[in-house]
Amino acid sequence: MSAVVYDLREVRRARYAVAAVFAVHGAVTGSFATRVPWIQDHAGVSAGQLGLALAFPALGASVAMPLAGRISHRFGARNALRGLIALWTLSLVLPSFAPNLPTLCLALFTYGATAGMADVAMNALGVEVENRLGRSIMSGLHGMWSAGALIGSAGGTLAAHLGADARVHHVLAAAVLTVLGVAACRWVLDLQPAEDEEPPPRFALPPRSALLIGAVGFCAVFAEGASLDWSAVYLRDQLEASAGLAAACTTGFTLTMAIARIAGDKVVDRFGSVRTVRSGGVLAVLGGLLIVVSGHPAVAMTGFALMGFGIAVVVPLCFAAAGRSGTNPSLAIAGVATITYTSGLVAPSAIGTLAQATSLVVSFGLVTVLSCGLVAFAGVLRAGDRDRPKVSAPDAVAPRR
């Protein structure tokens, strides 16, 4: 990208604008997730067919993510993000209008493809703003995504409680979120490719560094997906907790993730990415051990809380490290995003399959073992601590190429 010098106030404004885009992105996810039962009934699909259909968002994202860099090169970072976030918010309406399994799969493929491309574009811009500010902001940006998801989930829960048609709900939500997302893009950095810069390939394998960074993200997202989808089941079936207490465990896990991400930037600035992830890995392992050995719901809930705190900042730091790991940040970020999306897809079914063959205790033993990977391999995130410029002038920041 071209080396444009931005006023510090413009960069700070761009930070808030990207944060708003992250929140909008999360709100779409929350709005969709709460209406899946309605969508299942409307499409007339069984639980097994729904499981098949829900694999298509990750498939669409994996196919489309590598295209995000080329789109940004062709249209510029600001216009690319504006278009991609609009496509993502508008795609919210597609699943609720699907009348059968084939159309639902196609709708969810499109939904995932637009989600993935917007995800890569906004993370690339987030890394660029972080570079120019000279301090960590990626954890807070992902915290805004979590906050947006909670808001979208709350709106969806209310709509479901009122018995609202998901088509009406999603049309209204998509309209509001599209306006908010497009408006926020007005203040993001307007990065343009240099005149002699070659466009990135349409499809290419991510660099080796991105694969290593993605492996760390895989461990964190596996733990996140397992905890979100199975924590309530664990408390209910393994520890005989009430339905309300089991649900509260999942809500508590989500809140600890959001809080840790919002507060995580100060920790990263003080201790660096590697030490932060290693310390988080220790917390996640301790949490996993508490879950596995727990004989009381309170102990397990403490374990899930520690797990949430431990893994919260890992994915944001993986994106930050990918963005600084080579000459093609968009390709590296797309590679990391693809691996983490895959982990999110694999984790719930893997936990269920292993639990069916053994027990949920053994399943969360696997989660604990993978959490050890955060401690062992955190060093690959060292790129996230390199080349982080310090802002010395009050009115300008250094350009980045």
Short mmCIF file of C-alpha atoms in Angstrom, two decimals:
data_model
loop_
_atom_site.label_atom_id
_atom_site.label_comp_id
_atom_site.label_asym_id
_atom_site.label_seq_id
_atom_site.Cartn_x
_atom_site.Cartn_y
_atom_site.Cartn_z
CA MET A 1 0.00 0.00 0.00
CA SER A 2 1.11 3.55 -0.64
CA ALA A 3 2.92 5.44 2.10
CA VAL A 4 0.41 8.13 3.07
CA VAL A 5 1.07 10.26 6.14
CA TYR A 6 -1.98 10.63 8.36
CA ASP A 7 -2.61 13.15 11.09
CA LEU A 8 -2.68 11.45 14.49
CA ARG A 9 -6.27 12.58 14.97
CA GLU A 10 -7.21 10.88 11.69
CA VAL A 11 -5.57 7.64 12.81
CA ARG A 12 -7.37 7.74 16.14
CA ARG A 13 -10.64 8.39 14.34
CA ALA A 14 -9.85 5.48 12.03
CA ARG A 15 -9.37 3.29 15.10
CA TYR A 16 -12.89 4.06 16.35
CA ALA A 17 -14.28 3.59 12.84
CA VAL A 18 -12.71 0.14 12.50
CA ALA A 19 -13.97 -0.73 15.98
CA ALA A 20 -17.49 0.18 14.86
CA VAL A 21 -17.10 -2.07 11.81
CA PHE A 22 -15.99 -4.94 14.08
CA ALA A 23 -19.09 -4.38 16.25
CA VAL A 24 -21.35 -4.40 13.17
CA HIS A 25 -19.71 -7.61 11.94
CA GLY A 26 -20.32 -9.27 15.30
CA ALA A 27 -23.92 -8.03 15.45
CA VAL A 28 -24.70 -9.83 12.19
CA THR A 29 -23.40 -13.09 13.65
CA GLY A 30 -25.40 -12.66 16.85
CA SER A 31 -28.56 -11.78 14.94
CA PHE A 32 -28.27 -14.91 12.80
CA ALA A 33 -27.36 -17.38 15.55
CA THR A 34 -30.43 -16.68 17.68
CA ARG A 35 -32.84 -17.39 14.80
CA VAL A 36 -31.37 -20.70 13.63
CA PRO A 37 -34.31 -22.69 15.11
CA TRP A 38 -36.78 -20.53 13.12
CA ILE A 39 -34.70 -20.95 9.96
CA GLN A 40 -34.60 -24.72 10.49
CA ASP A 41 -38.40 -24.90 10.80
CA HIS A 42 -38.97 -22.62 7.80
CA ALA A 43 -36.64 -24.64 5.58
CA GLY A 44 -38.10 -27.91 6.86
CA VAL A 45 -34.76 -29.58 7.53
CA SER A 46 -33.85 -32.19 10.12
CA ALA A 47 -31.17 -31.76 12.77
CA GLY A 48 -28.71 -33.72 10.64
CA GLN A 49 -29.50 -31.66 7.54
CA LEU A 50 -29.12 -28.46 9.56
CA GLY A 51 -25.70 -29.64 10.71
CA LEU A 52 -24.73 -30.16 7.07
CA ALA A 53 -26.01 -26.71 6.09
CA LEU A 54 -24.13 -25.04 8.96
CA ALA A 55 -20.85 -26.32 7.50
CA PHE A 56 -21.35 -24.12 4.43
CA PRO A 57 -20.50 -20.74 6.06
CA ALA A 58 -17.01 -21.99 6.90
CA LEU A 59 -16.68 -23.49 3.42
CA GLY A 60 -17.72 -20.21 1.79
CA ALA A 61 -15.34 -18.24 3.99
CA SER A 62 -12.42 -20.54 3.19
CA VAL A 63 -12.99 -20.21 -0.55
CA ALA A 64 -13.51 -16.43 -0.57
CA MET A 65 -11.01 -15.16 2.00
CA PRO A 66 -8.00 -15.18 -0.36
CA LEU A 67 -9.92 -12.81 -2.66
CA ALA A 68 -10.06 -10.03 -0.07
CA GLY A 69 -6.49 -8.86 -0.73
CA ARG A 70 -7.08 -8.59 -4.46
CA ILE A 71 -10.31 -6.64 -3.91
CA SER A 72 -8.50 -4.21 -1.59
CA HIS A 73 -5.74 -3.78 -4.17
CA ARG A 74 -8.28 -3.12 -6.94
CA PHE A 75 -10.55 -0.67 -5.11
CA GLY A 76 -8.46 0.61 -2.20
CA ALA A 77 -8.83 -0.43 1.44
CA ARG A 78 -11.66 1.96 2.32
CA ASN A 79 -13.88 1.24 -0.68
CA ALA A 80 -13.20 -2.48 -0.41
CA LEU A 81 -14.22 -2.58 3.23
CA ARG A 82 -17.29 -0.45 2.53
CA GLY A 83 -18.46 -2.84 -0.17
CA LEU A 84 -17.58 -6.03 1.68
CA ILE A 85 -19.21 -5.02 4.96
CA ALA A 86 -22.36 -4.05 3.04
CA LEU A 87 -22.43 -7.43 1.31
CA TRP A 88 -21.98 -9.14 4.68
CA THR A 89 -24.76 -7.24 6.45
CA LEU A 90 -27.15 -7.71 3.54
CA SER A 91 -26.41 -11.43 3.36
CA LEU A 92 -28.05 -11.75 6.78
CA VAL A 93 -31.45 -11.88 5.07
CA LEU A 94 -30.62 -14.83 2.81
CA PRO A 95 -30.88 -17.85 5.19
CA SER A 96 -34.29 -16.89 6.57
CA PHE A 97 -35.75 -16.79 3.05
CA ALA A 98 -34.41 -20.25 2.11
CA PRO A 99 -37.37 -22.66 1.61
CA ASN A 100 -35.40 -25.94 1.50
CA LEU A 101 -32.02 -27.57 2.14
CA PRO A 102 -30.31 -26.76 -1.22
CA THR A 103 -31.24 -23.07 -1.07
CA LEU A 104 -30.27 -22.93 2.60
CA CYS A 105 -26.83 -24.37 1.80
CA LEU A 106 -26.37 -21.83 -1.01
CA ALA A 107 -27.53 -18.98 1.24
CA LEU A 108 -25.15 -20.01 4.00
CA PHE A 109 -22.26 -20.40 1.55
CA THR A 110 -22.82 -16.80 0.40
CA TYR A 111 -23.25 -15.67 4.01
CA GLY A 112 -19.91 -17.25 4.95
CA ALA A 113 -18.09 -15.97 1.86
CA THR A 114 -19.05 -12.35 2.52
CA ALA A 115 -18.28 -12.77 6.24
CA GLY A 116 -14.80 -14.09 5.51
CA MET A 117 -13.85 -11.39 3.00
CA ALA A 118 -15.09 -8.61 5.30
CA ASP A 119 -13.23 -10.26 8.18
CA VAL A 120 -9.91 -10.21 6.32
CA ALA A 121 -10.38 -6.61 5.15
CA MET A 122 -11.26 -5.22 8.57
CA ASN A 123 -8.46 -7.13 10.33
CA ALA A 124 -5.93 -5.90 7.76
CA LEU A 125 -7.03 -2.31 8.39
CA GLY A 126 -6.96 -2.92 12.14
CA VAL A 127 -3.34 -4.09 11.93
CA GLU A 128 -2.48 -1.03 9.83
CA VAL A 129 -4.01 1.33 12.40
CA GLU A 130 -2.17 -0.52 15.17
CA ASN A 131 1.12 -0.08 13.27
CA ARG A 132 0.56 3.65 12.89
CA LEU A 133 -0.49 4.19 16.51
CA GLY A 134 2.45 2.18 17.83
CA ARG A 135 0.39 0.34 20.45
CA SER A 136 -1.84 -2.70 20.64
CA ILE A 137 -5.47 -2.27 19.60
CA MET A 138 -6.34 -5.63 18.02
CA SER A 139 -7.56 -7.22 21.24
CA GLY A 140 -9.93 -4.29 21.83
CA LEU A 141 -11.19 -4.50 18.26
CA HIS A 142 -12.08 -8.15 18.73
CA GLY A 143 -13.66 -7.19 22.04
CA MET A 144 -15.91 -4.85 20.08
CA TRP A 145 -16.81 -7.80 17.83
CA SER A 146 -17.84 -9.76 20.93
CA ALA A 147 -19.85 -6.79 22.20
CA GLY A 148 -21.58 -6.51 18.84
CA ALA A 149 -22.37 -10.23 18.90
CA LEU A 150 -23.91 -9.87 22.35
CA ILE A 151 -26.05 -6.94 21.17
CA GLY A 152 -27.14 -8.85 18.07
CA SER A 153 -27.94 -11.89 20.19
CA ALA A 154 -29.99 -9.79 22.60
CA GLY A 155 -32.00 -8.34 19.71
CA GLY A 156 -32.52 -11.80 18.24
CA THR A 157 -33.56 -13.24 21.59
CA LEU A 158 -36.13 -10.47 21.99
CA ALA A 159 -37.44 -11.03 18.46
CA ALA A 160 -37.73 -14.78 19.06
CA HIS A 161 -39.48 -14.19 22.40
CA LEU A 162 -42.03 -11.96 20.67
CA GLY A 163 -42.56 -14.60 17.99
CA ALA A 164 -41.38 -12.27 15.20
CA ASP A 165 -40.90 -13.67 11.71
CA ALA A 166 -37.13 -14.02 11.18
CA ARG A 167 -37.48 -12.66 7.65
CA VAL A 168 -38.88 -9.39 8.97
CA HIS A 169 -36.37 -9.33 11.83
CA HIS A 170 -33.39 -9.90 9.56
CA VAL A 171 -34.50 -7.43 6.89
CA LEU A 172 -34.78 -4.71 9.53
CA ALA A 173 -31.51 -5.72 11.22
CA ALA A 174 -29.68 -5.88 7.89
CA ALA A 175 -30.93 -2.43 6.90
CA VAL A 176 -29.80 -0.84 10.18
CA LEU A 177 -26.44 -2.63 10.26
CA THR A 178 -25.72 -1.81 6.61
CA VAL A 179 -26.23 1.89 7.26
CA LEU A 180 -24.05 1.77 10.36
CA GLY A 181 -21.30 -0.25 8.71
CA VAL A 182 -21.13 1.85 5.54
CA ALA A 183 -21.20 5.07 7.58
CA ALA A 184 -18.34 3.90 9.81
CA CYS A 185 -16.20 3.12 6.74
CA ARG A 186 -16.13 6.81 5.88
CA TRP A 187 -13.41 7.33 8.52
CA VAL A 188 -11.22 4.25 8.05
CA LEU A 189 -7.79 4.68 6.46
CA ASP A 190 -8.02 5.16 2.70
CA LEU A 191 -5.01 3.07 1.75
CA GLN A 192 -4.20 2.77 -1.95
CA PRO A 193 -1.73 0.42 -3.67
CA ALA A 194 1.58 1.88 -4.78
CA GLU A 195 1.94 2.47 -8.52
CA ASP A 196 4.51 -0.30 -8.92
CA GLU A 197 2.78 -2.75 -6.55
CA GLU A 198 1.79 -6.05 -8.12
CA PRO A 199 -1.75 -7.23 -7.37
CA PRO A 200 -1.91 -10.26 -5.08
CA PRO A 201 -2.82 -13.59 -6.69
CA ARG A 202 -6.47 -14.60 -6.77
CA PHE A 203 -5.68 -17.83 -4.97
CA ALA A 204 -2.42 -18.79 -3.29
CA LEU A 205 -1.27 -20.88 -0.39
CA PRO A 206 -0.57 -18.78 2.72
CA PRO A 207 3.08 -18.35 3.69
CA ARG A 208 4.64 -20.84 6.11
CA SER A 209 4.74 -18.21 8.85
CA ALA A 210 0.97 -17.80 8.59
CA LEU A 211 0.49 -21.56 8.93
CA LEU A 212 2.46 -21.59 12.18
CA ILE A 213 0.60 -18.58 13.52
CA GLY A 214 -2.67 -20.13 12.41
CA ALA A 215 -1.84 -23.30 14.36
CA VAL A 216 -1.75 -21.25 17.56
CA GLY A 217 -5.06 -19.65 16.61
CA PHE A 218 -6.46 -23.13 15.91
CA CYS A 219 -5.78 -24.19 19.52
CA ALA A 220 -7.50 -21.10 20.92
CA VAL A 221 -10.54 -21.25 18.65
CA PHE A 222 -10.94 -24.99 19.31
CA ALA A 223 -11.16 -24.23 23.03
CA GLU A 224 -13.54 -21.34 22.37
CA GLY A 225 -15.86 -23.38 20.15
CA ALA A 226 -15.87 -26.32 22.55
CA SER A 227 -16.66 -24.10 25.52
CA LEU A 228 -19.39 -22.10 23.79
CA ASP A 229 -21.23 -25.13 22.43
CA TRP A 230 -20.61 -27.69 25.17
CA SER A 231 -20.17 -25.85 28.50
CA ALA A 232 -23.91 -25.85 29.26
CA VAL A 233 -24.19 -29.51 28.27
CA TYR A 234 -21.21 -30.36 30.46
CA LEU A 235 -22.76 -28.76 33.53
CA ARG A 236 -26.18 -30.31 32.88
CA ASP A 237 -25.12 -33.85 31.98
CA GLN A 238 -21.84 -34.27 33.83
CA LEU A 239 -22.54 -32.28 36.99
CA GLU A 240 -26.36 -32.41 37.05
CA ALA A 241 -26.73 -28.62 37.20
CA SER A 242 -30.05 -26.93 36.52
CA ALA A 243 -30.83 -25.64 33.04
CA GLY A 244 -30.58 -22.04 34.24
CA LEU A 245 -27.18 -22.56 35.87
CA ALA A 246 -25.92 -24.41 32.80
CA ALA A 247 -26.99 -21.55 30.53
CA ALA A 248 -25.39 -19.03 32.90
CA CYS A 249 -22.07 -20.83 32.47
CA THR A 250 -22.10 -20.21 28.71
CA THR A 251 -23.11 -16.57 29.21
CA GLY A 252 -20.35 -16.13 31.78
CA PHE A 253 -17.78 -17.62 29.43
CA THR A 254 -18.84 -15.19 26.67
CA LEU A 255 -18.64 -12.22 29.04
CA THR A 256 -15.15 -13.15 30.26
CA MET A 257 -14.02 -13.36 26.64
CA ALA A 258 -15.41 -9.90 25.86
CA ILE A 259 -14.01 -8.29 29.02
CA ALA A 260 -10.58 -9.83 28.55
CA ARG A 261 -10.40 -8.69 24.93
CA ILE A 262 -11.43 -5.12 25.72
CA ALA A 263 -8.87 -4.92 28.52
CA GLY A 264 -6.23 -6.99 26.74
CA ASP A 265 -4.45 -4.24 24.81
CA LYS A 266 -2.91 -2.74 27.94
CA VAL A 267 -1.56 -6.15 28.91
CA VAL A 268 -0.11 -6.70 25.43
CA ASP A 269 1.53 -3.26 25.40
CA ARG A 270 3.20 -3.99 28.72
CA PHE A 271 4.25 -7.62 28.30
CA GLY A 272 4.25 -8.23 24.54
CA SER A 273 2.40 -10.80 22.47
CA VAL A 274 4.51 -13.83 23.34
CA ARG A 275 4.40 -13.49 27.12
CA THR A 276 0.73 -12.56 27.04
CA VAL A 277 -0.21 -15.66 25.06
CA ARG A 278 2.00 -17.90 27.19
CA SER A 279 0.43 -16.57 30.36
CA GLY A 280 -3.01 -16.92 28.82
CA GLY A 281 -2.16 -20.49 27.88
CA VAL A 282 -1.29 -21.25 31.51
CA LEU A 283 -4.66 -19.85 32.60
CA ALA A 284 -6.44 -21.89 29.92
CA VAL A 285 -4.67 -25.09 31.00
CA LEU A 286 -5.55 -24.44 34.66
CA GLY A 287 -9.14 -23.80 33.60
CA GLY A 288 -9.23 -27.02 31.61
CA LEU A 289 -7.88 -29.00 34.57
CA LEU A 290 -10.55 -27.53 36.83
CA ILE A 291 -13.23 -28.50 34.32
CA VAL A 292 -11.94 -32.05 34.02
CA VAL A 293 -11.58 -32.71 37.76
CA SER A 294 -14.61 -30.71 38.90
CA GLY A 295 -17.25 -32.40 41.00
CA HIS A 296 -19.32 -29.28 41.52
CA PRO A 297 -20.82 -26.76 39.04
CA ALA A 298 -19.07 -23.81 40.73
CA VAL A 299 -15.65 -25.38 40.14
CA ALA A 300 -16.43 -26.09 36.49
CA MET A 301 -17.77 -22.56 35.98
CA THR A 302 -14.53 -21.18 37.44
CA GLY A 303 -12.65 -23.38 35.01
CA PHE A 304 -14.63 -22.11 32.02
CA ALA A 305 -14.06 -18.52 33.19
CA LEU A 306 -10.30 -19.11 33.36
CA MET A 307 -10.45 -20.72 29.92
CA GLY A 308 -12.20 -17.64 28.56
CA PHE A 309 -9.67 -15.26 30.08
CA GLY A 310 -6.77 -17.38 28.85
CA ILE A 311 -7.74 -17.67 25.18
CA ALA A 312 -9.47 -14.30 24.69
CA VAL A 313 -6.59 -12.32 23.19
CA VAL A 314 -4.94 -15.12 21.22
CA VAL A 315 -6.82 -14.73 17.92
CA PRO A 316 -6.42 -10.91 17.78
CA LEU A 317 -2.69 -11.34 18.38
CA CYS A 318 -2.52 -14.01 15.67
CA PHE A 319 -4.00 -11.55 13.18
CA ALA A 320 -1.59 -8.85 14.32
CA ALA A 321 1.40 -11.18 13.94
CA ALA A 322 0.19 -12.35 10.52
CA GLY A 323 -0.11 -8.76 9.36
CA ARG A 324 3.57 -8.17 10.18
CA SER A 325 4.97 -11.53 9.19
CA GLY A 326 5.80 -10.87 5.53
CA THR A 327 5.37 -8.80 2.40
CA ASN A 328 1.72 -9.79 1.79
CA PRO A 329 -0.28 -9.04 4.97
CA SER A 330 -3.68 -9.72 3.39
CA LEU A 331 -2.61 -13.18 2.24
CA ALA A 332 -1.15 -14.01 5.66
CA ILE A 333 -4.26 -12.74 7.46
CA ALA A 334 -6.47 -14.71 5.08
CA GLY A 335 -4.45 -17.85 5.83
CA VAL A 336 -4.76 -17.39 9.59
CA ALA A 337 -8.47 -16.59 9.28
CA THR A 338 -9.07 -19.73 7.21
CA ILE A 339 -7.35 -21.93 9.79
CA THR A 340 -9.27 -20.38 12.69
CA TYR A 341 -12.59 -20.65 10.84
CA THR A 342 -11.83 -24.31 10.22
CA SER A 343 -11.11 -24.82 13.90
CA GLY A 344 -14.42 -23.23 14.82
CA LEU A 345 -16.16 -25.61 12.44
CA VAL A 346 -14.32 -28.73 13.60
CA ALA A 347 -14.37 -28.18 17.37
CA PRO A 348 -18.08 -28.70 18.22
CA SER A 349 -18.43 -31.87 16.16
CA ALA A 350 -15.07 -33.25 17.36
CA ILE A 351 -16.07 -32.73 20.99
CA GLY A 352 -19.41 -34.44 20.38
CA THR A 353 -17.88 -37.38 18.54
CA LEU A 354 -15.25 -37.96 21.21
CA ALA A 355 -17.85 -37.60 23.98
CA GLN A 356 -20.04 -40.18 22.26
CA ALA A 357 -17.14 -42.62 22.11
CA THR A 358 -15.82 -41.87 25.62
CA SER A 359 -17.15 -39.00 27.76
CA LEU A 360 -17.29 -35.21 27.94
CA VAL A 361 -14.52 -35.35 30.55
CA VAL A 362 -12.20 -36.91 27.97
CA SER A 363 -13.34 -34.33 25.38
CA PHE A 364 -12.34 -31.45 27.61
CA GLY A 365 -9.12 -33.28 28.39
CA LEU A 366 -8.37 -32.85 24.67
CA VAL A 367 -9.20 -29.14 24.94
CA THR A 368 -6.75 -28.89 27.86
CA VAL A 369 -4.00 -30.62 25.87
CA LEU A 370 -4.52 -28.24 22.93
CA SER A 371 -4.36 -25.30 25.34
CA CYS A 372 -0.84 -26.45 26.21
CA GLY A 373 0.01 -25.56 22.61
CA LEU A 374 -0.50 -21.89 23.47
CA VAL A 375 2.29 -22.12 26.02
CA ALA A 376 4.59 -24.18 23.84
CA PHE A 377 4.26 -22.32 20.55
CA ALA A 378 3.57 -18.72 21.56
CA GLY A 379 7.00 -17.76 20.21
CA VAL A 380 5.70 -17.78 16.62
CA LEU A 381 3.77 -14.60 17.49
CA ARG A 382 6.99 -12.67 17.99
CA ALA A 383 6.37 -10.90 14.67
CA GLY A 384 3.47 -9.15 16.37
CA ASP A 385 5.94 -7.35 18.65
CA ARG A 386 8.33 -6.30 15.86
CA ASP A 387 8.26 -3.06 13.92
CA ARG A 388 5.72 -1.47 16.19
CA PRO A 389 6.54 2.22 15.75
CA LYS A 390 6.44 4.58 18.67
CA VAL A 391 4.59 7.85 18.16
CA SER A 392 6.79 10.77 19.07
CA ALA A 393 5.16 13.70 17.28
CA PRO A 394 1.78 14.90 18.57
CA ASP A 395 0.31 15.60 15.13
CA ALA A 396 1.53 12.87 12.78
CA VAL A 397 2.38 9.22 12.60
CA ALA A 398 4.84 7.38 10.41
CA PRO A 399 3.56 6.04 7.11
CA ARG A 400 3.51 2.32 6.49
CA ARG A 401 4.06 0.62 3.16
#
